[in-house]
Amino acid sequence: MPKHMNGARGGSTRRRDLTSDESRDQDPGSSSDLVLSHGNTERFQNPATILAASNGAIKRLADFTQYFKSFATDIDMLEQVYGKEVDREAEIQRLNETVETLIHSKNEQMENLRLENEKLRDGQEACDRERERYRTMQGELEAQNAKAEAAREDEHKRKLQDEKDKAQKRIKASRAEIEAESRERVRELEDRNAGLLRTNEQLKQRLSEIEKKLEAKKNRHARVEKSLDEDNIKLTAEVKQLKSEFPVQGQPIDAEKFRFISDAIKVLSSRYFQKLPDRAETHPEVFHQDLSKLSPIFESTPIWQSEISKFLRSRQVQHVISNGLCDFAWQPFLPQDSLLNGEAVGPFLEAVSNSLSATGGRSESAWRVLTLRGINDLGWESNWVEPMRRHVLEMLQPLIVPSESAGFEKDLLKIINDSITLWKTAQKDEARFIVEKYPDPSDKEGWQAEDACGFEDVSKSPDEKIDTSRIRPLCLFPNVVQIRSGGERLCVHQGSALFPTSPVWVQAVLEKKEHEEEVAKAVSDARRKINARRMSSSAGPNSPMKD
């Protein structure tokens, strides 16, 4: 059973209990009436007695109030249910009105549809009449088309027959022309065939004559071939002799051999040129002037026992020896001073070699081997060692300590002999070898810059800008290049050089400048002292200066 039904039943129960209580209160025999009546009679009794007598009625009144409050929840629930029923009734009323509106609208639409249906029915009847008229017209047009098609077909057949007759006439005329042309062509071909037969007979006669001449030439060729075979045997023997004496190796020379000579020159320059002769230490200015006269490379080098001076002096010795090898031992054909007119013969032979190299093949190498063989047979090879030894000693003898001169000459001769032996091997190679002694700072592949490592002052920048552009690069060892057939260049040994941009030149110029300033100051001080001494000695006892 629903909760609100239980609440309603409970309310009625409480209502019956309240009625019973009220009846009891209204009972004439109740105690309250007795109290009141007794009160009325005893109106003037004590108030405390009156309050005690009405206590029961007050209690029942409080219970009645509490009991009435217990129905507040049920009353609220009933009010909510009643409100919902009222809203539902209003919603039903609104829906009824909506239904009536829809029914009215539907009736209007049905009327409109009926009217429109009647209009469509009238339109359909009109379309049926139009369709019937179209079918009638279509039948008439088909009949007309059939008649026109039959007329066109007859006209087409007539034209085709006319064209056929004309074509047959043209074919007959063309056939007659072709037959006449063919007969003429056959006649021309027969005449040409007769001419070709005559020409063939003439060619046969000429062929017979040519065969006779060819047979004679074969006989002559056999005799020439026999003679060439005999000459070839002689040339083969001569080539074998040339190969045994001057073998064309066809392989590049080992770069380690050139590096060995380069290292030997470095060791030689470090071993014998760290010390200076006594004359260089006692008279450095005069000694430096004498060196500068021998070669301009000594002008920028200070002559004293400093690390910069030792470093530059060692590199200049390498430059002198390497230049001597290039000028005397490592020339393509003839060393300098080997002939009175060697300056003209050497460039001429080099020009011939370059011309033959441009043609490709082994013509240049064979010519070079034969030319060197002739040079050796003339005995010019013995002039290679002594001119270079004299040249190097003339340049470097002033810098050598006399006690070490013999050892230096011995080591120098060993380097010269090893260089000549290596160059003889290079000259017998199939490719050409050349040496370049002029350093190019832009050629990073052919030249390596020598740096002054181990000097702390080299990294310091001077206060003033030092110009080293007038100093020429020092070739410490040449760039050795192999030129193969076709002009291909191969760097066999990379050259080394000390360029003017090296910081060691800046330090050398600064050191030389400081030394010159010290010398000038010492000279100035000495002159000042001499002048003072002269002035003091020229003044007598009665001199005014003394007073």
Coordinates of C-alpha atoms in Angstrom, one line a residue:
M1 CA 0.0 0.0 0.0
P2 CA 1.3 3.5 -0.8
K3 CA 2.9 5.6 1.9
H4 CA 0.5 8.5 1.4
M5 CA -2.4 6.2 1.9
N6 CA -1.0 5.1 5.2
G7 CA -0.5 8.7 6.2
A8 CA -4.1 9.6 5.4
R9 CA -5.4 6.6 7.4
G10 CA -3.1 7.6 10.3
G11 CA -4.4 11.1 10.1
S12 CA -8.0 9.9 10.4
T13 CA -7.1 7.8 13.4
R14 CA -5.5 10.8 15.1
R15 CA -8.6 12.8 14.2
R16 CA -10.9 10.3 16.0
D17 CA -8.7 10.3 19.0
L18 CA -8.8 14.1 19.1
T19 CA -12.6 14.0 18.9
S20 CA -12.8 11.5 21.8
D21 CA -10.5 13.8 23.9
E22 CA -12.7 16.8 23.1
S23 CA -15.8 14.8 24.1
R24 CA -14.2 13.9 27.3
D25 CA -13.3 17.5 27.9
Q26 CA -16.9 18.5 27.3
D27 CA -18.2 15.8 29.7
P28 CA -20.2 17.5 32.5
G29 CA -18.8 15.0 35.0
S30 CA -15.2 15.7 34.2
S31 CA -12.7 16.9 36.8
S32 CA -12.0 20.1 34.9
D33 CA -15.6 21.2 35.1
L34 CA -15.6 20.4 38.7
V35 CA -12.5 22.4 39.2
L36 CA -14.0 25.3 37.3
S37 CA -17.3 25.1 39.0
H38 CA -15.5 24.8 42.2
G39 CA -13.5 27.7 41.2
N40 CA -16.5 29.7 40.5
T41 CA -17.8 29.0 43.8
E42 CA -14.6 29.6 45.4
R43 CA -13.5 32.5 43.4
F44 CA -11.6 34.1 46.1
Q45 CA -9.5 31.1 47.0
N46 CA -5.6 31.0 47.0
P47 CA -3.9 31.4 43.5
A48 CA -1.6 28.5 44.1
T49 CA -4.5 26.3 44.8
I50 CA -6.2 27.5 41.5
L51 CA -2.9 26.8 39.4
A52 CA -2.6 23.3 40.9
A53 CA -6.2 22.6 40.1
S54 CA -5.8 23.6 36.3
N55 CA -2.5 21.8 35.8
G56 CA -4.2 18.8 34.2
A57 CA -6.0 20.9 31.6
I58 CA -2.8 22.7 30.6
K59 CA -1.1 19.4 30.2
R60 CA -3.9 18.1 27.9
L61 CA -3.6 21.3 25.9
A62 CA 0.1 20.8 25.3
D63 CA -0.5 17.2 24.2
F64 CA -3.1 18.4 21.8
T65 CA -0.7 20.9 20.3
Q66 CA 2.1 18.3 19.9
Y67 CA -0.4 15.9 18.3
F68 CA -1.5 18.5 15.8
K69 CA 2.1 19.2 14.8
S70 CA 2.6 15.5 13.9
F71 CA 0.2 16.1 10.9
A72 CA 2.5 18.8 9.2
T73 CA 4.4 16.4 7.0
D74 CA 1.2 14.7 5.7
I75 CA -0.4 18.0 5.0
D76 CA 2.6 19.1 3.0
M77 CA 2.6 15.9 1.0
L78 CA -1.1 16.3 0.3
E79 CA -0.5 19.8 -0.9
Q80 CA 2.3 18.6 -3.3
V81 CA 0.1 15.8 -4.7
Y82 CA -2.8 18.3 -5.2
G83 CA -0.4 20.7 -7.0
K84 CA 0.8 18.0 -9.3
E85 CA -2.8 17.0 -10.1
V86 CA -3.6 20.7 -10.9
D87 CA -0.6 20.9 -13.2
R88 CA -1.6 17.6 -14.9
E89 CA -5.1 18.9 -15.5
A90 CA -3.7 22.1 -17.0
E91 CA -1.4 20.0 -19.3
I92 CA -4.4 17.9 -20.4
Q93 CA -6.3 21.0 -21.2
R94 CA -3.4 22.4 -23.3
L95 CA -3.0 19.1 -25.1
N96 CA -6.7 19.1 -25.9
E97 CA -6.5 22.5 -27.4
T98 CA -3.4 21.5 -29.4
V99 CA -5.3 18.4 -30.8
E100 CA -8.2 20.6 -31.8
T101 CA -5.8 23.0 -33.6
L102 CA -4.1 20.1 -35.4
I103 CA -7.4 18.6 -36.5
H104 CA -8.5 22.0 -37.9
S105 CA -5.2 22.4 -39.7
K106 CA -5.4 18.8 -41.1
N107 CA -8.9 19.5 -42.5
E108 CA -7.6 22.7 -44.2
Q109 CA -4.7 20.7 -45.7
M110 CA -6.9 17.9 -46.9
E111 CA -9.1 20.5 -48.7
N112 CA -6.1 22.0 -50.3
L113 CA -4.8 18.6 -51.4
R114 CA -8.2 17.8 -52.9
L115 CA -8.2 21.0 -54.9
E116 CA -4.7 20.4 -56.1
N117 CA -5.5 16.9 -57.0
E118 CA -8.3 18.1 -59.2
K119 CA -5.9 20.5 -60.9
L120 CA -3.4 17.7 -61.5
R121 CA -6.1 15.5 -63.0
D122 CA -7.0 18.3 -65.4
G123 CA -3.3 18.7 -66.3
Q124 CA -2.9 14.9 -66.8
E125 CA -5.8 14.9 -69.2
A126 CA -4.2 17.8 -71.2
C127 CA -0.9 15.8 -71.2
D128 CA -2.7 12.8 -72.6
R129 CA -4.2 14.8 -75.4
E130 CA -0.7 16.3 -76.2
R131 CA 0.9 12.9 -76.1
E132 CA -1.6 11.6 -78.6
R133 CA -0.9 14.6 -80.9
Y134 CA 2.8 13.9 -80.6
R135 CA 2.4 10.3 -81.6
T136 CA 0.5 11.3 -84.7
M137 CA 3.2 13.8 -85.7
Q138 CA 5.9 11.2 -85.0
G139 CA 4.3 8.7 -87.4
E140 CA 4.1 11.3 -90.1
L141 CA 7.8 12.3 -89.6
E142 CA 8.9 8.6 -89.7
A143 CA 7.1 8.2 -93.0
Q144 CA 8.8 11.3 -94.4
N145 CA 12.2 10.1 -93.2
A146 CA 11.8 6.7 -94.7
K147 CA 10.9 8.3 -98.1
A148 CA 13.9 10.7 -97.9
E149 CA 16.2 7.8 -96.9
A150 CA 15.1 5.8 -99.9
A151 CA 15.7 8.8 -102.1
R152 CA 19.2 9.3 -100.7
E153 CA 20.0 5.6 -101.1
D154 CA 19.1 5.7 -104.7
E155 CA 21.2 8.9 -105.3
H156 CA 24.2 7.3 -103.5
K157 CA 24.0 4.2 -105.6
R158 CA 23.8 6.3 -108.8
K159 CA 26.9 8.3 -107.7
L160 CA 28.8 5.2 -106.8
Q161 CA 28.1 3.7 -110.2
D162 CA 29.3 6.9 -111.9
E163 CA 32.5 6.9 -109.8
K164 CA 33.1 3.3 -110.6
D165 CA 32.7 3.9 -114.3
K166 CA 35.1 6.8 -114.2
A167 CA 37.6 4.8 -112.1
Q168 CA 37.6 2.0 -114.6
K169 CA 38.2 4.4 -117.4
R170 CA 41.2 6.0 -115.4
I171 CA 42.6 2.5 -114.7
K172 CA 42.5 1.5 -118.3
A173 CA 44.3 4.8 -119.3
S174 CA 46.9 4.3 -116.5
R175 CA 47.5 0.7 -117.4
A176 CA 48.2 1.7 -121.0
E177 CA 50.7 4.4 -119.8
I178 CA 52.4 2.0 -117.3
E179 CA 52.8 -0.7 -120.0
A180 CA 54.4 1.9 -122.3
E181 CA 56.7 3.1 -119.6
S182 CA 57.6 -0.4 -118.5
R183 CA 58.6 -1.3 -122.1
E184 CA 60.7 1.8 -122.2
R185 CA 62.3 1.0 -118.8
V186 CA 63.0 -2.6 -119.9
R187 CA 64.7 -1.3 -123.0
E188 CA 66.9 1.1 -120.9
L189 CA 67.8 -1.7 -118.4
E190 CA 68.7 -4.0 -121.3
D191 CA 71.0 -1.3 -122.7
R192 CA 72.5 -0.7 -119.2
N193 CA 73.0 -4.4 -118.7
A194 CA 74.9 -4.6 -121.9
G195 CA 77.1 -1.7 -120.8
L196 CA 77.7 -3.4 -117.4
L197 CA 78.7 -6.6 -119.1
R198 CA 81.3 -4.7 -121.1
T199 CA 82.5 -2.9 -118.0
N200 CA 82.7 -6.3 -116.2
E201 CA 85.0 -7.6 -118.9
Q202 CA 87.2 -4.5 -118.6
L203 CA 87.3 -4.9 -114.8
K204 CA 88.3 -8.6 -115.2
Q205 CA 91.2 -7.6 -117.5
R206 CA 92.2 -4.8 -115.0
L207 CA 91.9 -7.3 -112.1
S208 CA 94.2 -9.7 -113.9
E209 CA 96.7 -7.0 -114.3
I210 CA 96.4 -5.9 -110.7
E211 CA 96.9 -9.5 -109.5
K212 CA 100.1 -9.7 -111.5
K213 CA 101.3 -6.4 -110.0
L214 CA 100.2 -7.6 -106.5
E215 CA 102.2 -10.8 -107.0
A216 CA 105.2 -8.7 -107.9
K217 CA 104.7 -6.5 -104.8
K218 CA 104.3 -9.6 -102.6
N219 CA 107.6 -10.8 -103.8
R220 CA 109.2 -7.4 -103.1
H221 CA 107.5 -7.3 -99.6
A222 CA 108.8 -10.7 -98.8
R223 CA 112.3 -9.5 -99.6
V224 CA 111.8 -6.3 -97.6
E225 CA 110.3 -8.3 -94.7
K226 CA 113.3 -10.6 -94.7
S227 CA 115.5 -7.6 -94.6
L228 CA 113.5 -6.0 -91.8
D229 CA 113.7 -9.2 -89.8
E230 CA 117.4 -9.1 -90.0
D231 CA 117.4 -5.4 -88.9
N232 CA 114.9 -6.2 -86.1
I233 CA 117.2 -8.9 -84.8
K234 CA 120.0 -6.3 -84.7
L235 CA 117.8 -3.7 -83.1
T236 CA 116.6 -6.2 -80.5
A237 CA 120.1 -7.0 -79.5
E238 CA 120.9 -3.2 -79.3
V239 CA 117.7 -2.6 -77.2
K240 CA 118.7 -5.4 -74.8
Q241 CA 122.1 -3.8 -74.5
L242 CA 120.4 -0.4 -73.8
K243 CA 118.1 -1.9 -71.2
S244 CA 121.0 -3.6 -69.5
E245 CA 122.9 -0.3 -69.4
F246 CA 120.0 2.1 -68.9
P247 CA 116.9 0.2 -67.8
V248 CA 113.6 2.1 -68.0
Q249 CA 112.0 1.2 -64.7
G250 CA 108.5 2.5 -65.3
Q251 CA 108.0 2.8 -61.5
P252 CA 108.1 6.0 -59.3
I253 CA 111.3 6.5 -57.2
D254 CA 110.8 5.9 -53.5
A255 CA 110.2 9.2 -51.7
E256 CA 112.1 7.9 -48.7
K257 CA 115.4 8.3 -50.6
F258 CA 114.8 12.0 -51.1
R259 CA 113.7 12.3 -47.4
F260 CA 116.9 10.6 -46.3
I261 CA 119.0 13.2 -48.2
S262 CA 116.8 16.0 -46.7
D263 CA 117.4 14.6 -43.2
A264 CA 121.1 14.3 -43.8
I265 CA 121.3 18.0 -44.8
K266 CA 119.4 19.0 -41.6
V267 CA 121.8 16.9 -39.5
L268 CA 124.8 18.4 -41.2
S269 CA 123.6 22.0 -40.7
S270 CA 122.9 21.4 -37.0
R271 CA 126.2 19.6 -36.3
Y272 CA 128.7 22.0 -37.8
F273 CA 127.1 25.4 -37.6
Q274 CA 126.0 25.9 -34.0
K275 CA 129.4 27.5 -33.1
L276 CA 130.9 30.5 -34.8
P277 CA 134.6 31.2 -35.6
D278 CA 136.6 33.5 -33.3
R279 CA 136.6 36.2 -36.0
A280 CA 132.8 36.3 -36.0
E281 CA 132.8 36.8 -32.2
T282 CA 135.5 39.5 -32.1
H283 CA 134.5 41.4 -35.2
P284 CA 130.8 40.5 -35.8
E285 CA 130.0 43.6 -37.9
V286 CA 132.9 43.0 -40.3
F287 CA 132.2 39.3 -40.4
H288 CA 128.5 40.0 -41.3
Q289 CA 129.5 42.3 -44.1
D290 CA 131.8 39.7 -45.6
L291 CA 129.0 37.1 -45.5
S292 CA 126.5 39.5 -47.1
K293 CA 129.0 39.9 -50.0
L294 CA 129.1 36.2 -50.6
S295 CA 125.2 35.9 -50.7
P296 CA 122.4 38.3 -50.0
I297 CA 120.6 35.6 -47.8
F298 CA 123.0 36.5 -44.9
E299 CA 121.9 40.1 -44.8
S300 CA 118.9 39.5 -42.6
T301 CA 120.6 37.1 -40.3
P302 CA 122.2 38.3 -37.0
I303 CA 125.6 36.8 -36.4
W304 CA 126.0 36.0 -32.7
Q305 CA 125.3 33.1 -30.3
S306 CA 121.5 33.5 -29.8
E307 CA 118.9 30.8 -30.4
I308 CA 117.2 32.8 -33.2
S309 CA 120.6 33.3 -34.9
K310 CA 121.5 29.6 -34.6
F311 CA 118.1 28.6 -36.0
L312 CA 118.4 31.0 -39.1
R313 CA 122.0 30.1 -39.7
S314 CA 121.1 26.4 -39.7
R315 CA 118.3 27.0 -42.3
Q316 CA 120.6 29.1 -44.5
V317 CA 123.1 26.3 -44.6
Q318 CA 120.3 23.9 -45.7
H319 CA 119.4 26.5 -48.4
V320 CA 122.9 26.7 -49.7
I321 CA 123.4 22.9 -49.9
S322 CA 119.9 22.3 -51.4
N323 CA 120.5 25.0 -54.0
G324 CA 123.8 23.4 -54.9
L325 CA 122.1 20.0 -55.4
C326 CA 119.6 21.7 -57.7
D327 CA 122.2 23.6 -59.7
F328 CA 124.8 20.9 -60.1
A329 CA 123.7 17.4 -59.3
W330 CA 119.9 17.4 -60.1
Q331 CA 119.9 19.0 -63.5
P332 CA 117.9 17.2 -66.2
F333 CA 120.9 16.7 -68.5
L334 CA 124.0 18.8 -67.8
P335 CA 125.2 20.4 -64.6
Q336 CA 126.2 24.0 -64.5
D337 CA 129.7 24.9 -65.6
S338 CA 130.1 21.4 -67.2
L339 CA 130.6 23.1 -70.7
L340 CA 131.7 26.5 -71.8
N341 CA 128.3 26.9 -73.5
G342 CA 126.4 24.7 -71.0
E343 CA 123.9 27.5 -70.3
A344 CA 122.7 27.2 -73.9
V345 CA 123.0 23.4 -74.3
G346 CA 121.0 22.5 -71.2
P347 CA 117.9 24.5 -72.0
F348 CA 118.0 23.2 -75.6
L349 CA 118.0 19.5 -74.4
E350 CA 115.2 20.3 -71.9
A351 CA 113.1 21.9 -74.7
V352 CA 113.6 18.7 -76.8
S353 CA 112.6 16.6 -73.9
N354 CA 109.4 18.7 -73.3
S355 CA 108.5 18.4 -77.0
L356 CA 108.9 14.6 -77.0
S357 CA 106.9 14.3 -73.8
A358 CA 104.0 16.2 -75.4
T359 CA 103.7 13.4 -78.1
G360 CA 103.1 10.7 -75.4
G361 CA 104.4 7.2 -75.4
R362 CA 108.0 6.3 -74.6
S363 CA 109.7 8.4 -77.2
E364 CA 111.0 10.9 -74.7
S365 CA 112.3 8.2 -72.2
A366 CA 114.1 6.4 -75.0
W367 CA 115.6 9.6 -76.4
R368 CA 116.6 10.6 -72.8
V369 CA 118.3 7.3 -72.2
L370 CA 120.3 7.6 -75.4
T371 CA 121.2 11.2 -74.8
L372 CA 122.5 10.4 -71.2
R373 CA 124.4 7.5 -72.6
G374 CA 126.2 9.9 -75.0
I375 CA 126.8 12.4 -72.2
N376 CA 128.4 9.7 -70.1
D377 CA 130.5 8.4 -73.0
L378 CA 131.9 12.0 -73.4
G379 CA 133.1 11.9 -69.7
W380 CA 131.2 14.9 -68.5
E381 CA 129.9 13.0 -65.4
S382 CA 133.2 13.6 -63.5
N383 CA 132.5 17.3 -63.5
W384 CA 129.4 17.0 -61.2
V385 CA 131.0 16.6 -57.8
E386 CA 133.8 19.0 -57.7
P387 CA 132.0 22.2 -58.9
M388 CA 129.3 21.6 -56.3
R389 CA 131.8 21.0 -53.5
R390 CA 133.7 24.2 -54.4
H391 CA 130.5 26.2 -54.6
V392 CA 129.2 25.0 -51.1
L393 CA 132.6 25.5 -49.4
E394 CA 133.0 28.9 -50.9
M395 CA 129.6 30.0 -49.4
L396 CA 129.9 28.2 -46.0
Q397 CA 133.6 28.1 -45.3
P398 CA 133.6 31.4 -43.3
L399 CA 131.0 30.0 -40.9
I400 CA 132.8 26.7 -40.2
V401 CA 135.1 26.4 -37.2
P402 CA 138.5 25.4 -38.6
S403 CA 138.8 22.3 -36.4
E404 CA 135.5 20.9 -37.9
S405 CA 136.2 21.7 -41.5
A406 CA 137.6 18.3 -42.5
G407 CA 134.5 16.5 -41.0
F408 CA 132.2 18.9 -42.7
E409 CA 133.8 18.2 -46.1
K410 CA 133.6 14.5 -45.6
D411 CA 129.9 14.5 -44.8
L412 CA 129.2 17.0 -47.6
L413 CA 130.9 14.7 -50.1
K414 CA 128.8 11.8 -48.9
I415 CA 125.6 13.8 -49.4
I416 CA 126.7 14.9 -52.9
N417 CA 127.6 11.3 -53.9
D418 CA 124.3 9.9 -52.6
S419 CA 122.4 12.7 -54.4
I420 CA 124.1 11.9 -57.7
T421 CA 123.5 8.2 -57.3
L422 CA 119.8 8.8 -56.6
W423 CA 119.5 11.2 -59.6
K424 CA 121.1 8.7 -62.0
T425 CA 118.4 6.2 -61.0
A426 CA 115.7 8.8 -61.5
Q427 CA 117.1 9.7 -64.9
K428 CA 116.7 6.1 -66.0
D429 CA 113.0 6.0 -65.1
E430 CA 110.3 6.1 -67.7
A431 CA 108.9 9.3 -66.3
R432 CA 110.8 12.6 -66.1
F433 CA 111.9 14.1 -62.7
I434 CA 112.3 17.8 -62.1
V435 CA 113.2 19.7 -59.0
E436 CA 111.7 23.1 -58.1
K437 CA 113.8 25.3 -55.9
Y438 CA 111.6 28.5 -55.8
P439 CA 109.0 28.2 -53.0
D440 CA 105.5 29.2 -53.6
P441 CA 103.4 29.8 -50.4
S442 CA 100.2 29.3 -52.3
D443 CA 101.2 25.8 -53.4
K444 CA 100.2 23.8 -50.3
E445 CA 100.7 20.5 -52.0
G446 CA 104.2 21.1 -53.2
W447 CA 105.6 23.2 -50.3
Q448 CA 105.6 22.9 -46.6
A449 CA 106.3 25.9 -44.4
E450 CA 109.1 25.5 -41.8
D451 CA 108.1 26.8 -38.4
A452 CA 110.4 28.0 -35.6
C453 CA 109.3 25.5 -32.9
G454 CA 110.8 25.7 -29.5
F455 CA 111.2 29.4 -29.1
E456 CA 109.0 31.1 -26.5
D457 CA 109.5 34.6 -27.8
V458 CA 108.3 33.7 -31.3
S459 CA 104.7 33.8 -30.1
K460 CA 105.0 37.3 -28.7
S461 CA 103.8 40.2 -30.9
P462 CA 106.2 43.2 -31.2
D463 CA 105.0 46.6 -30.2
E464 CA 105.8 48.0 -33.7
K465 CA 105.0 46.5 -37.0
I466 CA 108.0 44.8 -38.7
D467 CA 108.2 44.6 -42.5
T468 CA 109.6 41.3 -43.7
S469 CA 108.3 41.5 -47.3
R470 CA 111.8 42.2 -48.7
I471 CA 113.2 39.0 -47.3
R472 CA 113.3 36.2 -49.9
P473 CA 111.9 32.7 -49.1
L474 CA 114.6 30.2 -48.2
C475 CA 114.3 26.8 -50.0
L476 CA 115.4 24.3 -47.4
F477 CA 114.8 21.4 -49.7
P478 CA 113.4 21.4 -53.2
N479 CA 110.0 20.1 -54.4
V480 CA 110.7 16.9 -56.4
V481 CA 108.1 16.3 -59.1
Q482 CA 107.6 13.3 -61.4
I483 CA 106.0 14.1 -64.9
R484 CA 104.5 11.0 -66.4
S485 CA 103.3 10.4 -70.0
G486 CA 100.5 12.8 -70.9
G487 CA 101.8 15.6 -68.6
E488 CA 100.5 14.1 -65.3
R489 CA 102.4 15.6 -62.3
L490 CA 103.1 13.6 -59.2
C491 CA 104.7 15.1 -56.1
V492 CA 107.4 12.6 -55.1
H493 CA 108.8 14.7 -52.2
Q494 CA 107.2 17.8 -50.8
G495 CA 109.6 20.7 -50.6
S496 CA 110.2 22.7 -47.4
A497 CA 110.8 26.4 -47.1
L498 CA 111.1 29.2 -44.6
F499 CA 108.8 32.0 -45.8
P500 CA 109.0 35.7 -44.9
T501 CA 105.7 35.4 -43.0
S502 CA 107.3 33.1 -40.4
P503 CA 107.5 34.8 -36.9
V504 CA 111.1 33.9 -36.6
W505 CA 112.0 36.5 -39.1
V506 CA 110.2 39.2 -37.1
Q507 CA 112.2 38.1 -34.0
A508 CA 115.4 38.1 -35.9
V509 CA 114.8 41.7 -37.2
L510 CA 114.0 42.8 -33.7
E511 CA 117.0 41.1 -32.3
K512 CA 119.2 42.7 -34.9
K513 CA 117.6 46.1 -34.3
E514 CA 118.2 45.8 -30.5
H515 CA 121.8 44.8 -31.1
E516 CA 122.4 47.8 -33.4
E517 CA 120.8 50.1 -30.8
E518 CA 123.1 48.7 -28.1
V519 CA 126.1 49.1 -30.3
A520 CA 125.1 52.7 -31.2
K521 CA 124.6 53.5 -27.5
A522 CA 128.0 52.0 -26.6
V523 CA 129.7 54.0 -29.3
S524 CA 127.9 57.1 -28.2
D525 CA 128.9 56.5 -24.6
A526 CA 132.5 55.9 -25.6
R527 CA 132.6 59.1 -27.7
R528 CA 131.1 61.0 -24.8
K529 CA 133.8 59.7 -22.4
I530 CA 136.6 60.4 -24.9
N531 CA 135.3 64.0 -25.4
A532 CA 135.0 64.5 -21.6
R533 CA 138.6 63.1 -21.2
R534 CA 139.9 65.4 -23.8
M535 CA 138.2 68.4 -22.3
S536 CA 139.5 67.6 -18.9
S537 CA 143.1 67.1 -20.2
S538 CA 143.1 70.3 -22.2
A539 CA 142.2 72.5 -19.1
G540 CA 145.4 73.7 -17.2
P541 CA 145.9 74.7 -13.5
N542 CA 145.0 78.3 -14.2
S543 CA 142.0 77.4 -16.4
P544 CA 138.8 79.5 -15.8
M545 CA 136.9 76.3 -15.7
K546 CA 138.9 75.2 -12.7
D547 CA 138.0 78.4 -10.8

